[in-house]
mmCIF file of C-alpha atoms in Angstrom:
data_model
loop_
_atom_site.group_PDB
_atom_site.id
_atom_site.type_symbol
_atom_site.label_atom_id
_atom_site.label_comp_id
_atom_site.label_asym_id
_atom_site.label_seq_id
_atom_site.Cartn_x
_atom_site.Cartn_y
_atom_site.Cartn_z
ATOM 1 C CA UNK A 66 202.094 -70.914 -71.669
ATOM 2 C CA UNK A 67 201.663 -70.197 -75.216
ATOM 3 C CA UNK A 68 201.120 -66.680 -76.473
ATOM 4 C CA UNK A 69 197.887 -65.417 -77.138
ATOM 5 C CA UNK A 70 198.961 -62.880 -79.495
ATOM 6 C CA UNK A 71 199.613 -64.290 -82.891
ATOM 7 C CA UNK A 72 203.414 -63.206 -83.649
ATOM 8 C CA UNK A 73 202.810 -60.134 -85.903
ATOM 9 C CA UNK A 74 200.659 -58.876 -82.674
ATOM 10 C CA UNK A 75 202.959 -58.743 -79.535
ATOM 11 C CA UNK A 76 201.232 -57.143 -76.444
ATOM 12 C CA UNK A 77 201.859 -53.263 -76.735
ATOM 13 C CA UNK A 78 202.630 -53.138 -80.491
ATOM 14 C CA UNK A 79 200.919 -50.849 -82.784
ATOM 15 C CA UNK A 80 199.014 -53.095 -85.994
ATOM 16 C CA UNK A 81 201.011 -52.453 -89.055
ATOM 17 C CA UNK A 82 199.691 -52.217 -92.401
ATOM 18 C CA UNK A 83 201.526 -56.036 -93.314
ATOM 19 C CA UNK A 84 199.077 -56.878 -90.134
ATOM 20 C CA UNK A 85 195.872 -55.964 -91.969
ATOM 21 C CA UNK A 86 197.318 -57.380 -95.186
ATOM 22 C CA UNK A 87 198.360 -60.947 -93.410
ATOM 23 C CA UNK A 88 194.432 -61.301 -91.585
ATOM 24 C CA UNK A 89 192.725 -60.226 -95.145
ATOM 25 C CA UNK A 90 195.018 -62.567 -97.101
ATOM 26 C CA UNK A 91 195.821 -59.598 -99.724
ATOM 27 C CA UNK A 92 199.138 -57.654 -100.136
ATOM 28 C CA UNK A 93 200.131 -54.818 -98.339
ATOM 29 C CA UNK A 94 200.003 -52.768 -101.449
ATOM 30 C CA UNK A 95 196.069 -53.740 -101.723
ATOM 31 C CA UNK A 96 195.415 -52.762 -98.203
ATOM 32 C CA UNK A 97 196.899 -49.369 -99.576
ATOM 33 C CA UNK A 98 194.605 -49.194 -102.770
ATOM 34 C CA UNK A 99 191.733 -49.860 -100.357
ATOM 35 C CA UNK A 100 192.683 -47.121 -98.115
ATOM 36 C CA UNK A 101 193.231 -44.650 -100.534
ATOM 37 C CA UNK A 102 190.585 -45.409 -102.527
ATOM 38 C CA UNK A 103 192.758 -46.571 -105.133
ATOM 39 C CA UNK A 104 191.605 -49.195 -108.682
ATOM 40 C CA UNK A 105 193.011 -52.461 -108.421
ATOM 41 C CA UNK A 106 190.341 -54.689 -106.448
ATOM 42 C CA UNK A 107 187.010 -56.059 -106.250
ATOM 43 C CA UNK A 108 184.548 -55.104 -103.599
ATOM 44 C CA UNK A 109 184.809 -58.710 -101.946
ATOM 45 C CA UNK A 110 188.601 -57.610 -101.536
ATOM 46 C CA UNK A 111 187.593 -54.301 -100.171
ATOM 47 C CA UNK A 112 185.231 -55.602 -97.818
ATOM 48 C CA UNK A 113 187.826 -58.185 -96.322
ATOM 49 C CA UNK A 114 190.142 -55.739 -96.098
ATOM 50 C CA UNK A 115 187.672 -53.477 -94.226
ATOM 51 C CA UNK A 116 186.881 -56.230 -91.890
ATOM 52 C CA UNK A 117 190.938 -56.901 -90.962
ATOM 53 C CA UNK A 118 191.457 -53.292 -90.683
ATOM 54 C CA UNK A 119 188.967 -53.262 -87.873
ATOM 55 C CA UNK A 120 189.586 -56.779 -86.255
ATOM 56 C CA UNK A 121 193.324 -55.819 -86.058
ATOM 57 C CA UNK A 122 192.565 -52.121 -84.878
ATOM 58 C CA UNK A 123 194.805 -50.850 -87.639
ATOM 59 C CA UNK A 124 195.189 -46.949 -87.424
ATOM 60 C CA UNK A 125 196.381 -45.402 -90.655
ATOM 61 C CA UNK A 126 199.562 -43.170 -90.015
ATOM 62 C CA UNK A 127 198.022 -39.750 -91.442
ATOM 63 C CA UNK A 128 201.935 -38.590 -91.180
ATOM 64 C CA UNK A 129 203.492 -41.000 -93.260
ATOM 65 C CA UNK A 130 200.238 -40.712 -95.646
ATOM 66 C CA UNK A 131 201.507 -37.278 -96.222
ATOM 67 C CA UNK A 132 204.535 -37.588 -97.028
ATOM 68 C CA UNK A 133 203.594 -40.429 -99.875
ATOM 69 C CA UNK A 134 200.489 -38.647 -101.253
ATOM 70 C CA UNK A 135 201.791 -34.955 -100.441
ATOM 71 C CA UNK A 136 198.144 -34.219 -99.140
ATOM 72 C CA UNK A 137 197.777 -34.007 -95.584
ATOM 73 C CA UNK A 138 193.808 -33.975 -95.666
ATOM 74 C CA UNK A 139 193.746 -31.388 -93.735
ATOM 75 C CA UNK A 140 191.934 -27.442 -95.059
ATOM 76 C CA UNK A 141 192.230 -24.402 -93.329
ATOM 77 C CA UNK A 142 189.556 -22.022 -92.676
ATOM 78 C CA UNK A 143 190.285 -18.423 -91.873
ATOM 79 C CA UNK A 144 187.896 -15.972 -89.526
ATOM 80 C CA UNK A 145 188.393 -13.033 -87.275
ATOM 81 C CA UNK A 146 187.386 -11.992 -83.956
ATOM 82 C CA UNK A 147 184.334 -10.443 -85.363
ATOM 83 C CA UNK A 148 183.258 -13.539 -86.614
ATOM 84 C CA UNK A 149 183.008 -14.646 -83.212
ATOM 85 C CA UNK A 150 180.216 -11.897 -82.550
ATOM 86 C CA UNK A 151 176.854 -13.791 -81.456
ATOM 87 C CA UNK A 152 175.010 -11.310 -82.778
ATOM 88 C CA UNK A 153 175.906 -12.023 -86.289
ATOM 89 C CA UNK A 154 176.484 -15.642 -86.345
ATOM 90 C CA UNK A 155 176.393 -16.652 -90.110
ATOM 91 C CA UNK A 156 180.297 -17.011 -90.391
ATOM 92 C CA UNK A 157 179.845 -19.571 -87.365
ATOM 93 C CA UNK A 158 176.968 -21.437 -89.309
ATOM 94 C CA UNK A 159 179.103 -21.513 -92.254
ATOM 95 C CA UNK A 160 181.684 -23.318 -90.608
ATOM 96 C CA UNK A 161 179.579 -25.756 -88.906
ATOM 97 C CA UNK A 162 178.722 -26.467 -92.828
ATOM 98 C CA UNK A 163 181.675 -26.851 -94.058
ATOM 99 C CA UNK A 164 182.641 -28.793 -91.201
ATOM 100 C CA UNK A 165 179.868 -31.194 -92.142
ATOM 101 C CA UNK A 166 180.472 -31.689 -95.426
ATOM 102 C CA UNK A 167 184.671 -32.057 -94.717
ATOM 103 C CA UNK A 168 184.219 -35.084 -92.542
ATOM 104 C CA UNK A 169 182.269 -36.713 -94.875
ATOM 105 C CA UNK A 170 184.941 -36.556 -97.433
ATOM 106 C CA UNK A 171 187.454 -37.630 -94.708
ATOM 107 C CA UNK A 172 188.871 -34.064 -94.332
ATOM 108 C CA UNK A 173 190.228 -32.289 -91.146
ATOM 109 C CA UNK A 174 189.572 -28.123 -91.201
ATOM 110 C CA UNK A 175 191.925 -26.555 -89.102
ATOM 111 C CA UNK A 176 190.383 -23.169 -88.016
ATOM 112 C CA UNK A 177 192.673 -19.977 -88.047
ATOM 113 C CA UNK A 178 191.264 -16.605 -86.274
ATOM 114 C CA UNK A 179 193.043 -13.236 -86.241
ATOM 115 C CA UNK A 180 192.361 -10.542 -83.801
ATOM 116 C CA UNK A 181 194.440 -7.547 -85.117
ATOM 117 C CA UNK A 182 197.068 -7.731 -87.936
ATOM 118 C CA UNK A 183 195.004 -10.286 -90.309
ATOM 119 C CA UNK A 184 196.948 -9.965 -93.228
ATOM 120 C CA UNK A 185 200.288 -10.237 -91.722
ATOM 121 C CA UNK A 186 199.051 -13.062 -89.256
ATOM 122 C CA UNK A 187 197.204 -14.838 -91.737
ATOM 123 C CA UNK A 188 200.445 -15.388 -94.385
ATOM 124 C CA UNK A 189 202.530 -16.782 -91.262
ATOM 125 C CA UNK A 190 199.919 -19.340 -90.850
ATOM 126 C CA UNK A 191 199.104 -20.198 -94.709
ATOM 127 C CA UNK A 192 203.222 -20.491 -95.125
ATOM 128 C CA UNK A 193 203.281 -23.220 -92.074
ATOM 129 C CA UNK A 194 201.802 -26.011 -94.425
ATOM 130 C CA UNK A 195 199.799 -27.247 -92.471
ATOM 131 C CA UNK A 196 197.125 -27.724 -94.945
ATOM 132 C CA UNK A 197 196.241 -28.718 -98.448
ATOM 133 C CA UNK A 198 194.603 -25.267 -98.584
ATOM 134 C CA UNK A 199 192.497 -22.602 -97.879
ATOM 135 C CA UNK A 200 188.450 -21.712 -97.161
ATOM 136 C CA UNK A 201 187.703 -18.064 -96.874
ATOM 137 C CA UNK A 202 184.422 -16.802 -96.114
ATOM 138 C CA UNK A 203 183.043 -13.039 -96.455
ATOM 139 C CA UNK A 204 184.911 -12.769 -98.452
ATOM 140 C CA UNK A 205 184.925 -9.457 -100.838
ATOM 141 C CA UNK A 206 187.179 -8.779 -104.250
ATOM 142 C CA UNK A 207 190.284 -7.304 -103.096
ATOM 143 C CA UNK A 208 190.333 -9.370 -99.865
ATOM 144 C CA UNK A 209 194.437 -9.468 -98.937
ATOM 145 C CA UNK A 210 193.991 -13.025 -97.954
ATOM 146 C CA UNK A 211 193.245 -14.051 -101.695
ATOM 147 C CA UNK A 212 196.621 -12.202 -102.638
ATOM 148 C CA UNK A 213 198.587 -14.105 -100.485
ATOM 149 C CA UNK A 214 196.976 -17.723 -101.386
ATOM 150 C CA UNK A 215 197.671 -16.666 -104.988
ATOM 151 C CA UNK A 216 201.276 -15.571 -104.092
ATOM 152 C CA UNK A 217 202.052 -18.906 -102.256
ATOM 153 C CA UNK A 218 200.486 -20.738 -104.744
ATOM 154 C CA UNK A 219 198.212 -22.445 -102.497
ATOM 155 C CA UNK A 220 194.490 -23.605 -103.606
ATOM 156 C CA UNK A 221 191.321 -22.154 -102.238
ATOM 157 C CA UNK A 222 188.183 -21.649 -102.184
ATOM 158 C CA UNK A 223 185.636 -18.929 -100.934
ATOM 159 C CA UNK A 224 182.090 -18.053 -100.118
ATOM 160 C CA UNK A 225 182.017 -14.411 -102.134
ATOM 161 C CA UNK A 226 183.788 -13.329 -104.754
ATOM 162 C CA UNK A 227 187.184 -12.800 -106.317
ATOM 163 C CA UNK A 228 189.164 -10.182 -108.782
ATOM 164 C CA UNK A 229 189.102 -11.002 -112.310
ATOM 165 C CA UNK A 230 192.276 -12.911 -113.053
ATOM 166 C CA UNK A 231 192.236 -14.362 -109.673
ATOM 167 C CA UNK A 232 190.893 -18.080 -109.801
ATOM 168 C CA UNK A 233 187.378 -17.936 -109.755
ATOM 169 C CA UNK A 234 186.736 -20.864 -107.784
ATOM 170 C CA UNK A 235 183.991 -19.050 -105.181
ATOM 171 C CA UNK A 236 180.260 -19.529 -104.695
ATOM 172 C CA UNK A 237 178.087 -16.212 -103.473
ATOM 173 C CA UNK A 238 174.517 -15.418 -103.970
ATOM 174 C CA UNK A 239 172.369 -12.313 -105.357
ATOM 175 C CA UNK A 240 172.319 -9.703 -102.692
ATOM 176 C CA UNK A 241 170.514 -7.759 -105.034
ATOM 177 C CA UNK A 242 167.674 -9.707 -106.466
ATOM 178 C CA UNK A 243 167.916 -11.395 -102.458
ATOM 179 C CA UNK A 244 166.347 -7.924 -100.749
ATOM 180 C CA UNK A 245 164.396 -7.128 -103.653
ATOM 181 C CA UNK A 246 162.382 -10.066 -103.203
ATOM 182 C CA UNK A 247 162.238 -8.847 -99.407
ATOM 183 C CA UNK A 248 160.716 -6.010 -100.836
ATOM 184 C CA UNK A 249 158.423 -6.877 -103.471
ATOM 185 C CA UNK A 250 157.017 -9.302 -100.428
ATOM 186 C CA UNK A 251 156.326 -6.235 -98.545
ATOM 187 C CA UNK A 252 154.176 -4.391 -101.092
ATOM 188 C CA UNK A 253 152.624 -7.537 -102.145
ATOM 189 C CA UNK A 254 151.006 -7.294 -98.713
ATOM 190 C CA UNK A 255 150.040 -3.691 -99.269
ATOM 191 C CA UNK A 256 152.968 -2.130 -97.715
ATOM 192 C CA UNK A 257 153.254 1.292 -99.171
ATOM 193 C CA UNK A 258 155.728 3.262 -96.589
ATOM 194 C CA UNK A 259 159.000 1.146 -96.466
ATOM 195 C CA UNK A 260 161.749 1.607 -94.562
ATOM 196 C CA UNK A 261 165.119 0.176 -94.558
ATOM 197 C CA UNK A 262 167.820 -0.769 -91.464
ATOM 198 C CA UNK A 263 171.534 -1.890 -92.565
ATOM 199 C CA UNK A 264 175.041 -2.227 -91.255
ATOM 200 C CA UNK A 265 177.715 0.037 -91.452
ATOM 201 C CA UNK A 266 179.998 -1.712 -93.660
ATOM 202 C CA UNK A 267 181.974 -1.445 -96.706
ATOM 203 C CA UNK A 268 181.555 -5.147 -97.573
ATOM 204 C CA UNK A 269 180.657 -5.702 -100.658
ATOM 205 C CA UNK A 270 177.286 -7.693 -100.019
ATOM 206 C CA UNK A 271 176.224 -4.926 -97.430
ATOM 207 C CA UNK A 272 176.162 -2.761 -100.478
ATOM 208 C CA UNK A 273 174.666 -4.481 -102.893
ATOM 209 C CA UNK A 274 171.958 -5.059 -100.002
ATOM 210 C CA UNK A 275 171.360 -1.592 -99.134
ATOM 211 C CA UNK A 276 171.432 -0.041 -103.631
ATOM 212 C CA UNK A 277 169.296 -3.523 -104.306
ATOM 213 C CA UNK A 278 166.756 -1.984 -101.458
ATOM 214 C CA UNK A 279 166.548 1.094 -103.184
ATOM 215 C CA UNK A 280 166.335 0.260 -106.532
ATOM 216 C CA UNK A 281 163.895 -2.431 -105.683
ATOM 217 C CA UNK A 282 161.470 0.316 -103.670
ATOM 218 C CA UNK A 283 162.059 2.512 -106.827
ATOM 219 C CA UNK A 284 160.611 -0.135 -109.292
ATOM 220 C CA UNK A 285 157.778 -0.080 -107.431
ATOM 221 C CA UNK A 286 157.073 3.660 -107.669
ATOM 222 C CA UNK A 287 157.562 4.518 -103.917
ATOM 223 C CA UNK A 288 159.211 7.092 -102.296
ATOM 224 C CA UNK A 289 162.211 6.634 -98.995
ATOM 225 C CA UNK A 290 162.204 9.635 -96.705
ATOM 226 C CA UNK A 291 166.346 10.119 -95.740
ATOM 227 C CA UNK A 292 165.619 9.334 -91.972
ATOM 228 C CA UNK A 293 163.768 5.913 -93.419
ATOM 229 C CA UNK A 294 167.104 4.934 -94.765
ATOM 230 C CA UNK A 295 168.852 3.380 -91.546
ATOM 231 C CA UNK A 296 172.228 2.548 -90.838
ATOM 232 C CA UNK A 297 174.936 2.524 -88.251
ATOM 233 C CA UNK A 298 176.234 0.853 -85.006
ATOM 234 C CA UNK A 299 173.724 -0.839 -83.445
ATOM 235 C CA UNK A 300 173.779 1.841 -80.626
ATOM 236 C CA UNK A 301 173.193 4.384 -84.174
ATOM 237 C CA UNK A 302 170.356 2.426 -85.170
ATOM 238 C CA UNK A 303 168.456 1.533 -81.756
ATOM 239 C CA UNK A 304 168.171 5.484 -81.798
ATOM 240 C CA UNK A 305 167.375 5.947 -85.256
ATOM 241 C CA UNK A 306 164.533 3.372 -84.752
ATOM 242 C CA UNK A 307 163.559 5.066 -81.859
ATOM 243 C CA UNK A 308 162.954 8.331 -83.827
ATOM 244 C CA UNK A 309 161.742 6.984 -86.685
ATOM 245 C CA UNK A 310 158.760 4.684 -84.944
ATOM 246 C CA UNK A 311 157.813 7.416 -82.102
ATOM 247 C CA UNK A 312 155.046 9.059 -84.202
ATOM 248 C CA UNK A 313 152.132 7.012 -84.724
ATOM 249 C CA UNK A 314 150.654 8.864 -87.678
ATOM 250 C CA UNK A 315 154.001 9.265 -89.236
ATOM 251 C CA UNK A 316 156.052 5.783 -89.243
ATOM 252 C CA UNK A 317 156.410 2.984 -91.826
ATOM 253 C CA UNK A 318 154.328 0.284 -92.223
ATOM 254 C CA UNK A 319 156.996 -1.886 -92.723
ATOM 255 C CA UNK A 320 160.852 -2.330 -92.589
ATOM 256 C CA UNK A 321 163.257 -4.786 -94.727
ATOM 257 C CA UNK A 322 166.701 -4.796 -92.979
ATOM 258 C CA UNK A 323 170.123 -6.396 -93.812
ATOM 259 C CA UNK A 324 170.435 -9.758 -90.907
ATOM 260 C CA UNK A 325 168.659 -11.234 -88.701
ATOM 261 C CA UNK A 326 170.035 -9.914 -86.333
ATOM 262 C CA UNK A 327 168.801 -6.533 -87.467
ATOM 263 C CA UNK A 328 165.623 -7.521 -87.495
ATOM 264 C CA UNK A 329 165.748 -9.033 -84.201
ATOM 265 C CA UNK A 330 166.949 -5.096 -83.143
ATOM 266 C CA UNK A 331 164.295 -3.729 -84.907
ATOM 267 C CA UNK A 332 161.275 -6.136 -83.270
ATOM 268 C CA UNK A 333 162.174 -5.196 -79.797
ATOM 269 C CA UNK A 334 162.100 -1.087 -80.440
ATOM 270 C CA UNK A 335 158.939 -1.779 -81.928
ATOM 271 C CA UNK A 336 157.839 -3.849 -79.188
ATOM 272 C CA UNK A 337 158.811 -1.125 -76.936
ATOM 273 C CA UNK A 338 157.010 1.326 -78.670
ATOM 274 C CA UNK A 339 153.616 -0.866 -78.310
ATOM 275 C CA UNK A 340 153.908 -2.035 -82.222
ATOM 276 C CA UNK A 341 152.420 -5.291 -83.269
ATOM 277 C CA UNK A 342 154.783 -6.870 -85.601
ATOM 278 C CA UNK A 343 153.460 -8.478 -88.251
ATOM 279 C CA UNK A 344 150.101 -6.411 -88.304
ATOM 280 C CA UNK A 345 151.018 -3.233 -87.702
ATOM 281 C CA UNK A 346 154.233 -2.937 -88.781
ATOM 282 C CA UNK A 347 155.907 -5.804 -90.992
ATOM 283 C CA UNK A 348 159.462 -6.831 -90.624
ATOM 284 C CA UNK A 349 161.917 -9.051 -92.765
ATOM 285 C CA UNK A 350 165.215 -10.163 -92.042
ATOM 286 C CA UNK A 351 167.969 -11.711 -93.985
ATOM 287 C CA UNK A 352 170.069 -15.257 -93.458
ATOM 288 C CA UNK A 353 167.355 -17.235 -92.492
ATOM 289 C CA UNK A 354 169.463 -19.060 -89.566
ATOM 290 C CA UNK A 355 169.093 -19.939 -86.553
ATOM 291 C CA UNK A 356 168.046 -15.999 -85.462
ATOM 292 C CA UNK A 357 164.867 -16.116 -88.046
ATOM 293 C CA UNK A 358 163.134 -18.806 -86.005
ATOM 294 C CA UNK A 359 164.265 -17.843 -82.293
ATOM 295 C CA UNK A 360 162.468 -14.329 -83.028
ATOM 296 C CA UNK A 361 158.901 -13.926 -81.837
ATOM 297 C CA UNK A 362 157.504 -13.480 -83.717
ATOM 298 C CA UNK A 363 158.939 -16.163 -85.988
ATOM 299 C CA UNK A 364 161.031 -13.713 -89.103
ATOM 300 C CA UNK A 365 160.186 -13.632 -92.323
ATOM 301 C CA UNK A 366 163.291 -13.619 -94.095
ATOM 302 C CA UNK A 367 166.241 -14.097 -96.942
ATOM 303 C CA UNK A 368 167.052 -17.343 -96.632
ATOM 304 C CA UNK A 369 170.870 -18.479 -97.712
ATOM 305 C CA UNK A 370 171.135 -21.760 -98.720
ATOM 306 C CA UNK A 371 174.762 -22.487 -96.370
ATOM 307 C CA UNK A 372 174.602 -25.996 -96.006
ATOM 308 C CA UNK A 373 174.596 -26.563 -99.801
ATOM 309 C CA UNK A 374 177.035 -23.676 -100.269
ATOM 310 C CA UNK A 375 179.495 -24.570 -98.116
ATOM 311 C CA UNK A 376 179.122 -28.180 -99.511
ATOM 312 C CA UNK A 377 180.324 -26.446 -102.500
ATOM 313 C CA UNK A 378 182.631 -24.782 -101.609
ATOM 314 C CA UNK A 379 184.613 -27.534 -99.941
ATOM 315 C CA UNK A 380 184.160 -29.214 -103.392
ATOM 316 C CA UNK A 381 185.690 -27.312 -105.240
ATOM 317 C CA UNK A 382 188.641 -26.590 -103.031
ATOM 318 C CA UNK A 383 189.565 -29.923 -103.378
ATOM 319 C CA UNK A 384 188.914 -29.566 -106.778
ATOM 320 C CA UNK A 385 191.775 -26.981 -107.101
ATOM 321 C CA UNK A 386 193.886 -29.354 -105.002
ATOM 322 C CA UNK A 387 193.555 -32.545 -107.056
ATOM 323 C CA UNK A 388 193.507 -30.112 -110.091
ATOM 324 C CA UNK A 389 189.861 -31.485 -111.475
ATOM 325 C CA UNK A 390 188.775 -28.151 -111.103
ATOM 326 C CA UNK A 391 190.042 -25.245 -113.329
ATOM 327 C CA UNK A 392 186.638 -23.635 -113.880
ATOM 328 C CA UNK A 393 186.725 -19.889 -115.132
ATOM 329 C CA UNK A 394 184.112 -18.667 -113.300
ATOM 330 C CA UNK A 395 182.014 -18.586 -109.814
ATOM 331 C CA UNK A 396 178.561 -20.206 -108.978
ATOM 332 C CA UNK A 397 175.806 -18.244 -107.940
ATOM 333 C CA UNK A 398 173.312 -19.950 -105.553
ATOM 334 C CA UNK A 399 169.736 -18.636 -105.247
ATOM 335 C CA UNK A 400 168.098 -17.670 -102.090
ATOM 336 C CA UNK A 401 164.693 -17.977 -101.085
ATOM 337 C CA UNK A 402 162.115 -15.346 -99.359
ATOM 338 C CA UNK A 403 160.879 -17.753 -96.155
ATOM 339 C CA UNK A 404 157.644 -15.980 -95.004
ATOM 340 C CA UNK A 405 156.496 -16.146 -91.376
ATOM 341 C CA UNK A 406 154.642 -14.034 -88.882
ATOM 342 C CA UNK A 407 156.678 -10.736 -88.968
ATOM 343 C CA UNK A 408 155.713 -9.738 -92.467
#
């Protein structure tokens, strides 16, 4: 009985590239400048080539790609334990972003996380080569992780900012002007006693959060009483909030914190307290994720724009890696004040 197979298709043989070339009726090397997206053929070539590719079940070998192209399409993206926490889950949204945006460009993302010795732990991993390069996110000026990637010499890309003479390929947004307009919202409303609740961090945006609050309260002539200006633990703040909102006659009429998540923390000691958020007292948050609209009621709040950040920021890592971007400077990307029921 005759074979069914034709010859270049025995049973149990993997489809070779001279496969897809033979069913198309094209070379081998324009099955190549198909796949890789290559000049060199019209789109009735690409299109039978397509079609073969699938009729034969031809797999690309992403090894042997690598070694011809020296790209392995593959970026890393580096987070910590912390990042993991669900009650903060931006860095987790992020990479669900940049996730999106990497498969549609026919990129892997190989995740890295670090529980204790980051810097040491995270310049074993970067020196495997198992990427094209890096991703960071939270990322502050002075982060170690930048020094390394500029030591090895391999490209990235960041959500925050770098040093100056570092490459500036990073996106970030206006913590500043962000709370202010949290703020200004508040006293459009006819909010006059404003309180604030942040983390306690060093991080660069936390800061720029909690002096853009104050600075923000001070354009508008009003006055922040030192037990109005929250932050901590959560533990620190659940008691601070309990103080703070005990007294009926005494307690602000509204309070802008740092996250969502703080918010969230701050609606349910009100709650407790027999507070009606959103009359009584009004309450704004800041991410605008998936927190902002799970809150009841719904948060108004900072919205960052991560989908079209992180789109960005994939961009121009591979930017740095093909070398079509050598930009001296970062992008800022604005945020926008999403008002709902708390405020």
């Amino acid at each position: 009985m005759p074979d069914a197979l034709p010859p270049h298709r025995r049973a149990g043989s993997r489809p070779r590239i001279v496969d897809v070339a033979r069913a198309a009726g094209v070379s081998a090397q324009t099955v190549s400048n198909v796949l890789n997206d290559r000049p060199g053929f019209t789109p009735e070539t690409r299109e039978r080539v397509l079609t073969a590719v699938r009729s034969t079940g031809y797999v690309p070998d992403p090894a042997g790609r690598h070694l011809r192209t020296g790209r392995s399409r593959r970026v890393g993206f580096s987070m910590s334990r912390t990042d993991l926490d669900p009650r903060n889950p931006f860095t987790l949204a992020f990479l669900d972003a940049v996730l999106s945006t990497a498969a549609q460009l026919d990129q892997r993302v190989l995740v890295y996380t670090h529980d204790v010795d980051v810097v040491e732990g995270f310049r074993a991993d970067a020196m495997r080569g198992e990427t094209d390069g890096f991703i960071l996110a939270n990322s502050a000026p002075g982060d170690p992780r930048v020094a390394i990637l500029e030591e090895l010499g391999i490209p990235y890309a960041l959500m925050g900012r770098t040093l100056p003479g570092q490459t500036q390929a990073w996106v970030d947004i206006d913590n500043t002007a962000a709370i202010a307009s949290a703020v200004d919202h508040t006293v459009a409303t006819g909010r006059t006693r404003v309180a604030y609740v942040g983390h306690d961090s060093d991080a660069s945006w936390i800061r720029e959060r909690d002096l853009g609050f104050v600075d923000a309260l001070t354009r508008h002539g009003l006055s922040l009483p030192g037990a109005w200006h929250m932050t901590g633990s959560i533990a620190e703040l659940r008691q601070r909030l309990d103080a703070v909102l005990a007294v009926a006659g005494s307690r602000p009429d509204a309070i802008v914190t740092a996250s969502d998540s703080l918010a969230l923390l701050t609606v349910d000691v009100a709650r407790r307290h027999g507070i009606a958020v959103g009359s009584e007292l009004a309450v704004t948050g800041f991410d605008g994720g998936a927190l902002a609209t799970l809150a009841r009621p719904h948060l108004t709040t900072v919205e960052i724009p991560v989908p079209e950040i992180a789109d960005r920021v994939v961009r121009r890592l591979l930017g740095r890696i093909d070398g079509t971007d050598d930009a001296a400077s970062g992008e800022i990307f604005a945020t926008r004040l999403v008002v709902a029921e708390s405020a």
